Amino acid sequence: MSEAANQLPDIRQTLVLKASIEKVWKAVATAEGIAAWFMPPVNFEAVIGHEFQLEAGPFGKSPCKVTELEPPNLLSFNWGKDWTLSFQLKETGEKETEFTLVHSGWTTDSVTEFGEAHTLVRERMSGGWSKLVLALQNYVEA
């Protein structure tokens, strides 16, 4: 099976937030902001190559590394051994920002470091992201 054949689709969530791009950027690119709607990061800094951890509740601390940074439009980081998480921001009005989350790195023949198949975890995470982007919306629009 080719590598492309065993790829699963990225999880992609997009919504328009009634908040300035600067406010949304602070919510996705600072430790305080990320903790408010996602997971508490340990030692997070928005710096290329910076290594940090996400506090993943019962799964413990997940290792992460910042891989792309284009303030205030893009933050990407490796998450765990397989995934990449990207927060993409696009200003669509004076106080309006399109936010897109992309969670990539899913394959049919991989398991997480916790021994669960990507095929199962992807479905669970997709539903979880739907709730988390609404938490982001509530946070930045408050």
Coordinates of C-alpha atoms in Angstrom, one line a residue, residues 11 13 37-38 79 101 103 121-136:
I11 CA -9.5 17.2 10.5
Q13 CA -12.6 23.1 11.3
W37 CA -10.0 27.1 25.3
F38 CA -7.8 24.1 24.5
W79 CA 2.0 17.2 18.5
L101 CA -7.8 24.5 12.5
H103 CA -5.1 18.5 12.5
V121 CA -8.9 8.4 17.5
R122 CA -9.4 10.6 14.4
E123 CA -13.2 10.2 14.7
R124 CA -13.2 11.0 18.4
M125 CA -10.9 14.0 17.9
S126 CA -13.0 15.4 15.0
G127 CA -16.0 15.6 17.4
G128 CA -13.8 17.1 20.1
W129 CA -12.5 19.8 17.8
S130 CA -16.0 20.8 16.9
K131 CA -16.5 21.6 20.6
L132 CA -13.1 23.2 21.1
V133 CA -13.5 25.7 18.2
L134 CA -16.8 26.8 19.8
A135 CA -14.9 27.2 23.1
L136 CA -12.4 29.4 21.2

